[in-house]
Amino acid sequence: MGTSAGQRLTDIAKMNAGLFGGTFNPIHNGHLGIIQYVKAHYAFDTIILYPSALPPHKPNLNLASARDRLTMVKSAVKNLDGFQVSDIELQREGPSFTIDTISQFKTIYGRHTRFHLLLGSDAFFDTPSWKQARHIFGALPVIVMQRGEKTGMAPFASFIDEHVSKGYKLKNDNIFVHDRLFPIRICNVPRIDISSTQIRNRIKSGKSISGLVPDDVETFIRIKDLYK
Ligand code: ATP
């Protein structure tokens, strides 16, 4: 399909933004390490973090209020360049479905912004249980950040073939391309073995979380007496 010079100029002027959602219960240095790596690696103008208000896939966890999680995310990135925090999922009623969030971001900023969705590999492999998951890959490019053991491309190739769509082909070692859907890039981020579960468990058993979360987040958790 041809594009006019005007369209191309608009494209060039568009901002490149990564969308990074999560429960962030709480946000931790693993999140911060991988998003700083991805921002530099893919030259994003900005990465927008959006806490999930009611995570549909994480019931029964010791969930801090959405407001408190939002506050912690804001304080975690306040001194980092090029990161923004959105309360888009806190403004909606009901469970926070990613497909709805993507459509909303595109409606609000789409004329000026080219979005990529950032997913940890555990979240990516969980997508078959998400609402209209396959539509996500028709809506925007996805970057999957490997979490834990590095596995090579084989598990991604078979998962994509079975659960996303037939017709994806591996290009340049780590990009799956399709003639109708958006690319899925597998990004070999530095391994950082921190999880929110580990942090909540440490707090419950009276252990220090120093070095696992930013200092301001640690202070907020202590003052608010979260995760006890
Ligand atoms: P929990 O332990 O409560 O399940 P979590 O540490 O996985 O939480 P989330 O807020 O659910 O944190 O994560 C948001 C996103 O960040 C997900 O896509 C997840 O895969 C990714 N992620 C979280 N921690 C890491 C990490 N250490 N390395 C790579 N990706 C991560």
PDB file of C-alpha atoms and ligand atoms in Angstrom:
ATOM      1  CA  MET A   1       0.000   0.000   0.000  1.00  0.00           C
ATOM      2  CA  GLY A   2       1.443   3.401  -0.947  1.00  0.00           C
ATOM      3  CA  THR A   3       1.791   6.268   1.513  1.00  0.00           C
ATOM      4  CA  SER A   4       1.726   9.928   0.602  1.00  0.00           C
ATOM      5  CA  ALA A   5       4.601  12.229   1.523  1.00  0.00           C
ATOM      6  CA  GLY A   6       2.256  13.896   4.014  1.00  0.00           C
ATOM      7  CA  GLN A   7       1.515  10.596   5.690  1.00  0.00           C
ATOM      8  CA  ARG A   8       5.211   9.740   5.818  1.00  0.00           C
ATOM      9  CA  LEU A   9       6.009  13.073   7.449  1.00  0.00           C
ATOM     10  CA  THR A  10       3.313  12.488  10.060  1.00  0.00           C
ATOM     11  CA  ASP A  11       4.846   9.071  10.692  1.00  0.00           C
ATOM     12  CA  ILE A  12       8.322  10.503  11.123  1.00  0.00           C
ATOM     13  CA  ALA A  13       6.972  13.114  13.520  1.00  0.00           C
ATOM     14  CA  LYS A  14       5.251  10.470  15.611  1.00  0.00           C
ATOM     15  CA  MET A  15       6.602   9.692  19.064  1.00  0.00           C
ATOM     16  CA  ASN A  16       7.646   6.140  19.794  1.00  0.00           C
ATOM     17  CA  ALA A  17       6.125   5.020  23.055  1.00  0.00           C
ATOM     18  CA  GLY A  18       6.311   1.759  24.943  1.00  0.00           C
ATOM     19  CA  LEU A  19       3.274   0.717  26.977  1.00  0.00           C
ATOM     20  CA  PHE A  20       4.149  -1.213  30.111  1.00  0.00           C
ATOM     21  CA  GLY A  21       1.289  -2.435  32.270  1.00  0.00           C
ATOM     22  CA  GLY A  22       1.477  -4.448  35.430  1.00  0.00           C
ATOM     23  CA  THR A  23       0.002  -5.056  38.811  1.00  0.00           C
ATOM     24  CA  PHE A  24       3.052  -3.346  40.316  1.00  0.00           C
ATOM     25  CA  ASN A  25       2.218  -4.788  43.708  1.00  0.00           C
ATOM     26  CA  PRO A  26       4.728  -3.275  44.381  1.00  0.00           C
ATOM     27  CA  ILE A  27       6.869  -1.916  41.525  1.00  0.00           C
ATOM     28  CA  HIS A  28      10.441  -3.187  41.966  1.00  0.00           C
ATOM     29  CA  ASN A  29      13.967  -2.806  40.629  1.00  0.00           C
ATOM     30  CA  GLY A  30      13.373  -5.673  38.167  1.00  0.00           C
ATOM     31  CA  HIS A  31      10.678  -3.606  36.441  1.00  0.00           C
ATOM     32  CA  LEU A  32      12.898  -0.519  36.460  1.00  0.00           C
ATOM     33  CA  GLY A  33      15.960  -2.362  35.162  1.00  0.00           C
ATOM     34  CA  ILE A  34      14.185  -3.930  32.193  1.00  0.00           C
ATOM     35  CA  ILE A  35      12.303  -0.820  31.097  1.00  0.00           C
ATOM     36  CA  GLN A  36      15.467   1.294  31.177  1.00  0.00           C
ATOM     37  CA  TYR A  37      17.204  -1.337  29.077  1.00  0.00           C
ATOM     38  CA  VAL A  38      14.330  -1.558  26.574  1.00  0.00           C
ATOM     39  CA  LYS A  39      13.972   2.215  26.318  1.00  0.00           C
ATOM     40  CA  ALA A  40      17.637   2.589  25.370  1.00  0.00           C
ATOM     41  CA  HIS A  41      17.741  -0.516  23.159  1.00  0.00           C
ATOM     42  CA  TYR A  42      14.719   0.451  21.019  1.00  0.00           C
ATOM     43  CA  ALA A  43      15.263   4.232  21.311  1.00  0.00           C
ATOM     44  CA  PHE A  44      11.782   4.890  22.706  1.00  0.00           C
ATOM     45  CA  ASP A  45      10.925   8.534  23.301  1.00  0.00           C
ATOM     46  CA  THR A  46       8.919   7.487  26.303  1.00  0.00           C
ATOM     47  CA  ILE A  47       7.645   4.470  28.181  1.00  0.00           C
ATOM     48  CA  ILE A  48       4.245   4.788  29.807  1.00  0.00           C
ATOM     49  CA  LEU A  49       3.684   2.651  32.898  1.00  0.00           C
ATOM     50  CA  TYR A  50       0.064   1.912  33.751  1.00  0.00           C
ATOM     51  CA  PRO A  51      -0.899   0.034  36.890  1.00  0.00           C
ATOM     52  CA  SER A  52      -3.791  -2.359  36.565  1.00  0.00           C
ATOM     53  CA  ALA A  53      -6.729  -1.382  38.766  1.00  0.00           C
ATOM     54  CA  LEU A  54      -8.338  -4.818  39.009  1.00  0.00           C
ATOM     55  CA  PRO A  55      -5.945  -7.391  37.556  1.00  0.00           C
ATOM     56  CA  PRO A  56      -8.172 -10.170  36.137  1.00  0.00           C
ATOM     57  CA  HIS A  57      -5.390 -12.775  36.365  1.00  0.00           C
ATOM     58  CA  LYS A  58      -4.031 -12.177  39.804  1.00  0.00           C
ATOM     59  CA  PRO A  59      -6.827 -12.900  42.243  1.00  0.00           C
ATOM     60  CA  ASN A  60      -6.115 -13.640  45.909  1.00  0.00           C
ATOM     61  CA  LEU A  61      -2.862 -11.801  46.095  1.00  0.00           C
ATOM     62  CA  ASN A  62      -2.186  -9.404  48.890  1.00  0.00           C
ATOM     63  CA  LEU A  63      -3.200  -6.492  46.668  1.00  0.00           C
ATOM     64  CA  ALA A  64      -2.472  -2.929  47.774  1.00  0.00           C
ATOM     65  CA  SER A  65      -5.050  -0.370  46.657  1.00  0.00           C
ATOM     66  CA  ALA A  66      -4.773   0.830  43.077  1.00  0.00           C
ATOM     67  CA  ARG A  67      -4.097   4.353  44.376  1.00  0.00           C
ATOM     68  CA  ASP A  68      -1.197   3.160  46.545  1.00  0.00           C
ATOM     69  CA  ARG A  69       0.282   1.125  43.676  1.00  0.00           C
ATOM     70  CA  LEU A  70      -0.057   4.151  41.387  1.00  0.00           C
ATOM     71  CA  THR A  71       1.695   6.359  43.967  1.00  0.00           C
ATOM     72  CA  MET A  72       4.560   3.866  44.238  1.00  0.00           C
ATOM     73  CA  VAL A  73       4.962   3.684  40.438  1.00  0.00           C
ATOM     74  CA  LYS A  74       5.014   7.494  40.212  1.00  0.00           C
ATOM     75  CA  SER A  75       7.630   7.807  42.930  1.00  0.00           C
ATOM     76  CA  ALA A  76       9.758   5.021  41.387  1.00  0.00           C
ATOM     77  CA  VAL A  77      10.150   6.819  38.030  1.00  0.00           C
ATOM     78  CA  LYS A  78      10.031  10.437  39.147  1.00  0.00           C
ATOM     79  CA  ASN A  79      13.798  10.914  38.752  1.00  0.00           C
ATOM     80  CA  LEU A  80      14.133   8.853  35.554  1.00  0.00           C
ATOM     81  CA  ASP A  81      14.101  10.624  32.191  1.00  0.00           C
ATOM     82  CA  GLY A  82      11.497   9.646  29.610  1.00  0.00           C
ATOM     83  CA  PHE A  83       9.055   7.681  31.730  1.00  0.00           C
ATOM     84  CA  GLN A  84       5.412   8.553  32.350  1.00  0.00           C
ATOM     85  CA  VAL A  85       2.730   7.029  34.510  1.00  0.00           C
ATOM     86  CA  SER A  86      -0.896   6.715  33.438  1.00  0.00           C
ATOM     87  CA  ASP A  87      -3.935   6.023  35.593  1.00  0.00           C
ATOM     88  CA  ILE A  88      -5.935   4.981  32.514  1.00  0.00           C
ATOM     89  CA  GLU A  89      -6.982   1.645  34.052  1.00  0.00           C
ATOM     90  CA  LEU A  90      -7.974   3.275  37.326  1.00  0.00           C
ATOM     91  CA  GLN A  91     -10.455   5.457  35.453  1.00  0.00           C
ATOM     92  CA  ARG A  92     -12.400   2.479  34.080  1.00  0.00           C
ATOM     93  CA  GLU A  93     -14.945   0.343  35.898  1.00  0.00           C
ATOM     94  CA  GLY A  94     -14.437  -3.399  36.200  1.00  0.00           C
ATOM     95  CA  PRO A  95     -11.452  -5.637  35.402  1.00  0.00           C
ATOM     96  CA  SER A  96      -8.515  -4.110  33.529  1.00  0.00           C
ATOM     97  CA  PHE A  97      -8.300  -5.793  30.127  1.00  0.00           C
ATOM     98  CA  THR A  98      -5.211  -4.947  28.073  1.00  0.00           C
ATOM     99  CA  ILE A  99      -7.082  -4.866  24.749  1.00  0.00           C
ATOM    100  CA  ASP A 100      -9.368  -2.108  26.100  1.00  0.00           C
ATOM    101  CA  THR A 101      -6.399  -0.150  27.421  1.00  0.00           C
ATOM    102  CA  ILE A 102      -4.584  -0.327  24.075  1.00  0.00           C
ATOM    103  CA  SER A 103      -7.669   0.933  22.202  1.00  0.00           C
ATOM    104  CA  GLN A 104      -8.035   3.765  24.671  1.00  0.00           C
ATOM    105  CA  PHE A 105      -4.372   4.801  24.367  1.00  0.00           C
ATOM    106  CA  LYS A 106      -4.650   4.694  20.569  1.00  0.00           C
ATOM    107  CA  THR A 107      -7.826   6.766  20.604  1.00  0.00           C
ATOM    108  CA  ILE A 108      -6.336   9.388  22.885  1.00  0.00           C
ATOM    109  CA  TYR A 109      -2.771   9.665  21.499  1.00  0.00           C
ATOM    110  CA  GLY A 110      -2.794   7.614  18.293  1.00  0.00           C
ATOM    111  CA  ARG A 111      -2.397  10.508  15.835  1.00  0.00           C
ATOM    112  CA  HIS A 112       0.875  11.548  17.402  1.00  0.00           C
ATOM    113  CA  THR A 113       2.224   8.349  18.859  1.00  0.00           C
ATOM    114  CA  ARG A 114       3.351   4.946  17.634  1.00  0.00           C
ATOM    115  CA  PHE A 115       2.850   2.411  20.419  1.00  0.00           C
ATOM    116  CA  HIS A 116       4.581  -0.855  21.276  1.00  0.00           C
ATOM    117  CA  LEU A 117       3.288  -3.146  24.003  1.00  0.00           C
ATOM    118  CA  LEU A 118       5.964  -4.400  26.425  1.00  0.00           C
ATOM    119  CA  LEU A 119       5.322  -7.763  28.054  1.00  0.00           C
ATOM    120  CA  GLY A 120       7.450  -9.939  30.307  1.00  0.00           C
ATOM    121  CA  SER A 121       7.697 -13.461  28.886  1.00  0.00           C
ATOM    122  CA  ASP A 122       5.546 -14.896  31.706  1.00  0.00           C
ATOM    123  CA  ALA A 123       2.796 -12.419  30.816  1.00  0.00           C
ATOM    124  CA  PHE A 124       3.216 -13.177  27.101  1.00  0.00           C
ATOM    125  CA  PHE A 125       2.795 -16.933  27.667  1.00  0.00           C
ATOM    126  CA  ASP A 126      -0.292 -16.164  29.738  1.00  0.00           C
ATOM    127  CA  THR A 127      -2.043 -14.205  26.961  1.00  0.00           C
ATOM    128  CA  PRO A 128      -4.277 -17.105  25.788  1.00  0.00           C
ATOM    129  CA  SER A 129      -6.302 -16.514  28.976  1.00  0.00           C
ATOM    130  CA  TRP A 130      -6.664 -12.774  28.255  1.00  0.00           C
ATOM    131  CA  LYS A 131      -9.744 -11.127  26.746  1.00  0.00           C
ATOM    132  CA  GLN A 132      -9.458 -10.976  22.927  1.00  0.00           C
ATOM    133  CA  ALA A 133      -5.735 -11.712  23.187  1.00  0.00           C
ATOM    134  CA  ARG A 134      -5.299 -12.373  19.476  1.00  0.00           C
ATOM    135  CA  HIS A 135      -6.634  -8.903  18.683  1.00  0.00           C
ATOM    136  CA  ILE A 136      -3.694  -7.414  20.577  1.00  0.00           C
ATOM    137  CA  PHE A 137      -1.309  -8.688  17.883  1.00  0.00           C
ATOM    138  CA  GLY A 138      -3.473  -7.071  15.219  1.00  0.00           C
ATOM    139  CA  ALA A 139      -3.475  -3.768  17.091  1.00  0.00           C
ATOM    140  CA  LEU A 140       0.211  -2.999  17.748  1.00  0.00           C
ATOM    141  CA  PRO A 141       3.747  -4.439  17.750  1.00  0.00           C
ATOM    142  CA  VAL A 142       4.741  -6.364  20.866  1.00  0.00           C
ATOM    143  CA  ILE A 143       8.114  -6.608  22.586  1.00  0.00           C
ATOM    144  CA  VAL A 144       8.527  -9.638  24.819  1.00  0.00           C
ATOM    145  CA  MET A 145      11.167  -9.239  27.524  1.00  0.00           C
ATOM    146  CA  GLN A 146      12.663 -12.587  28.460  1.00  0.00           C
ATOM    147  CA  ARG A 147      12.310 -13.316  32.153  1.00  0.00           C
ATOM    148  CA  GLY A 148      14.323 -15.988  33.984  1.00  0.00           C
ATOM    149  CA  GLU A 149      16.281 -18.614  32.011  1.00  0.00           C
ATOM    150  CA  LYS A 150      17.104 -17.645  28.431  1.00  0.00           C
ATOM    151  CA  THR A 151      15.511 -20.254  26.200  1.00  0.00           C
ATOM    152  CA  GLY A 152      16.277 -19.331  22.608  1.00  0.00           C
ATOM    153  CA  MET A 153      13.486 -18.788  20.081  1.00  0.00           C
ATOM    154  CA  ALA A 154      12.008 -22.321  19.855  1.00  0.00           C
ATOM    155  CA  PRO A 155       9.441 -21.985  22.712  1.00  0.00           C
ATOM    156  CA  PHE A 156       8.345 -18.610  21.333  1.00  0.00           C
ATOM    157  CA  ALA A 157       7.990 -19.971  17.801  1.00  0.00           C
ATOM    158  CA  SER A 158       5.777 -22.867  18.859  1.00  0.00           C
ATOM    159  CA  PHE A 159       3.705 -20.712  21.226  1.00  0.00           C
ATOM    160  CA  ILE A 160       3.115 -18.063  18.551  1.00  0.00           C
ATOM    161  CA  ASP A 161       2.172 -20.688  15.990  1.00  0.00           C
ATOM    162  CA  GLU A 162      -0.287 -22.383  18.353  1.00  0.00           C
ATOM    163  CA  HIS A 163      -1.748 -19.466  20.309  1.00  0.00           C
ATOM    164  CA  VAL A 164      -1.255 -16.257  18.330  1.00  0.00           C
ATOM    165  CA  SER A 165      -1.511 -17.043  14.632  1.00  0.00           C
ATOM    166  CA  LYS A 166      -0.156 -19.319  11.938  1.00  0.00           C
ATOM    167  CA  GLY A 167       1.983 -17.451   9.459  1.00  0.00           C
ATOM    168  CA  TYR A 168       4.503 -15.748  11.741  1.00  0.00           C
ATOM    169  CA  LYS A 169       8.074 -16.215  10.454  1.00  0.00           C
ATOM    170  CA  LEU A 170      11.310 -15.653  12.358  1.00  0.00           C
ATOM    171  CA  LYS A 171      13.428 -12.840  10.907  1.00  0.00           C
ATOM    172  CA  ASN A 172      16.811 -11.467  12.056  1.00  0.00           C
ATOM    173  CA  ASP A 173      17.126 -14.011  14.902  1.00  0.00           C
ATOM    174  CA  ASN A 174      14.514 -12.498  17.237  1.00  0.00           C
ATOM    175  CA  ILE A 175      11.642 -10.840  15.318  1.00  0.00           C
ATOM    176  CA  PHE A 176       8.532 -12.780  14.339  1.00  0.00           C
ATOM    177  CA  VAL A 177       6.894 -11.144  11.325  1.00  0.00           C
ATOM    178  CA  HIS A 178       3.502 -11.741   9.734  1.00  0.00           C
ATOM    179  CA  ASP A 179       1.928 -10.370   6.561  1.00  0.00           C
ATOM    180  CA  ARG A 180      -1.251  -9.170   8.309  1.00  0.00           C
ATOM    181  CA  LEU A 181      -0.372  -8.861  11.989  1.00  0.00           C
ATOM    182  CA  PHE A 182       2.205  -6.752  13.812  1.00  0.00           C
ATOM    183  CA  PRO A 183       5.726  -8.002  14.581  1.00  0.00           C
ATOM    184  CA  ILE A 184       6.555  -9.678  17.871  1.00  0.00           C
ATOM    185  CA  ARG A 185      10.117  -8.936  19.002  1.00  0.00           C
ATOM    186  CA  ILE A 186      11.805 -11.111  21.600  1.00  0.00           C
ATOM    187  CA  CYS A 187      14.192  -8.971  23.642  1.00  0.00           C
ATOM    188  CA  ASN A 188      17.037 -10.490  25.567  1.00  0.00           C
ATOM    189  CA  VAL A 189      16.887  -8.179  28.591  1.00  0.00           C
ATOM    190  CA  PRO A 190      19.413  -8.492  31.428  1.00  0.00           C
ATOM    191  CA  ARG A 191      18.221 -11.109  33.873  1.00  0.00           C
ATOM    192  CA  ILE A 192      17.003  -9.570  37.140  1.00  0.00           C
ATOM    193  CA  ASP A 193      15.515 -12.124  39.503  1.00  0.00           C
ATOM    194  CA  ILE A 194      13.158  -9.927  41.484  1.00  0.00           C
ATOM    195  CA  SER A 195       9.393 -10.355  41.698  1.00  0.00           C
ATOM    196  CA  SER A 196       6.642  -8.573  43.592  1.00  0.00           C
ATOM    197  CA  THR A 197       5.698 -11.932  45.162  1.00  0.00           C
ATOM    198  CA  GLN A 198       9.208 -12.265  46.592  1.00  0.00           C
ATOM    199  CA  ILE A 199       8.991  -8.731  48.020  1.00  0.00           C
ATOM    200  CA  ARG A 200       5.580  -9.324  49.636  1.00  0.00           C
ATOM    201  CA  ASN A 201       6.827 -12.605  51.113  1.00  0.00           C
ATOM    202  CA  ARG A 202       9.930 -10.953  52.533  1.00  0.00           C
ATOM    203  CA  ILE A 203       7.829  -8.238  54.182  1.00  0.00           C
ATOM    204  CA  LYS A 204       5.478 -10.848  55.650  1.00  0.00           C
ATOM    205  CA  SER A 205       8.373 -12.698  57.196  1.00  0.00           C
ATOM    206  CA  GLY A 206      10.003  -9.525  58.513  1.00  0.00           C
ATOM    207  CA  LYS A 207      12.935  -9.517  56.068  1.00  0.00           C
ATOM    208  CA  SER A 208      14.499  -6.427  54.508  1.00  0.00           C
ATOM    209  CA  ILE A 209      13.492  -5.373  50.981  1.00  0.00           C
ATOM    210  CA  SER A 210      16.300  -2.891  50.685  1.00  0.00           C
ATOM    211  CA  GLY A 211      17.876  -2.962  47.212  1.00  0.00           C
ATOM    212  CA  LEU A 212      14.818  -4.709  45.727  1.00  0.00           C
ATOM    213  CA  VAL A 213      12.681  -1.561  45.395  1.00  0.00           C
ATOM    214  CA  PRO A 214      13.614   2.141  45.138  1.00  0.00           C
ATOM    215  CA  ASP A 215      14.179   3.805  48.539  1.00  0.00           C
ATOM    216  CA  ASP A 216      11.038   5.972  48.261  1.00  0.00           C
ATOM    217  CA  VAL A 217       8.918   2.898  47.549  1.00  0.00           C
ATOM    218  CA  GLU A 218      10.418   1.120  50.559  1.00  0.00           C
ATOM    219  CA  THR A 219       9.592   4.124  52.744  1.00  0.00           C
ATOM    220  CA  PHE A 220       6.023   4.310  51.383  1.00  0.00           C
ATOM    221  CA  ILE A 221       5.456   0.606  52.081  1.00  0.00           C
ATOM    222  CA  ARG A 222       6.740   1.053  55.644  1.00  0.00           C
ATOM    223  CA  ILE A 223       4.658   4.151  56.365  1.00  0.00           C
ATOM    224  CA  LYS A 224       1.491   2.608  54.915  1.00  0.00           C
ATOM    225  CA  ASP A 225       2.223  -0.738  56.589  1.00  0.00           C
ATOM    226  CA  LEU A 226       1.576  -2.613  53.315  1.00  0.00           C
ATOM    227  CA  TYR A 227       1.900  -6.361  52.695  1.00  0.00           C
ATOM    228  CA  LYS A 228       2.028  -7.376  56.386  1.00  0.00           C
TER     229      LYS A 228
HETATM  230  P1  ATP B   1       3.967 -10.948  40.996  1.00  0.00           P
HETATM  231  O1  ATP B   1       5.190 -11.542  41.627  1.00  0.00           O
HETATM  232  O2  ATP B   1       2.995 -10.363  41.981  1.00  0.00           O
HETATM  233  O3  ATP B   1       3.290 -11.904  40.027  1.00  0.00           O
HETATM  234  P2  ATP B   1       5.595  -9.385  39.085  1.00  0.00           P
HETATM  235  O4  ATP B   1       6.898  -9.206  39.779  1.00  0.00           O
HETATM  236  O5  ATP B   1       5.525 -10.417  37.988  1.00  0.00           O
HETATM  237  O6  ATP B   1       4.418  -9.647  40.155  1.00  0.00           O
HETATM  238  P3  ATP B   1       3.958  -7.517  37.590  1.00  0.00           P
HETATM  239  O7  ATP B   1       3.544  -6.183  38.052  1.00  0.00           O
HETATM  240  O8  ATP B   1       2.943  -8.554  37.464  1.00  0.00           O
HETATM  241  O9  ATP B   1       5.181  -7.964  38.544  1.00  0.00           O
HETATM  242  O10 ATP B   1       4.790  -7.384  36.236  1.00  0.00           O
HETATM  243  C1  ATP B   1       4.466  -6.493  35.197  1.00  0.00           C
HETATM  244  C2  ATP B   1       5.234  -6.923  33.991  1.00  0.00           C
HETATM  245  O11 ATP B   1       6.640  -6.931  34.268  1.00  0.00           O
HETATM  246  C3  ATP B   1       4.907  -8.343  33.523  1.00  0.00           C
HETATM  247  O12 ATP B   1       4.895  -8.316  32.115  1.00  0.00           O
HETATM  248  C4  ATP B   1       6.064  -9.159  34.049  1.00  0.00           C
HETATM  249  O13 ATP B   1       6.309 -10.292  33.243  1.00  0.00           O
HETATM  250  C5  ATP B   1       7.226  -8.177  33.948  1.00  0.00           C
HETATM  251  N1  ATP B   1       8.272  -8.417  34.941  1.00  0.00           N
HETATM  252  C6  ATP B   1       8.166  -8.282  36.271  1.00  0.00           C
HETATM  253  N2  ATP B   1       9.339  -8.532  36.878  1.00  0.00           N
HETATM  254  C7  ATP B   1      10.227  -8.840  35.901  1.00  0.00           C
HETATM  255  C8  ATP B   1      11.621  -9.202  35.886  1.00  0.00           C
HETATM  256  N3  ATP B   1      12.329  -9.332  37.033  1.00  0.00           N
HETATM  257  N4  ATP B   1      12.197  -9.451  34.685  1.00  0.00           N
HETATM  258  C9  ATP B   1      11.470  -9.346  33.533  1.00  0.00           C
HETATM  259  N5  ATP B   1      10.155  -9.015  33.474  1.00  0.00           N
HETATM  260  C10 ATP B   1       9.537  -8.762  34.641  1.00  0.00           C
END
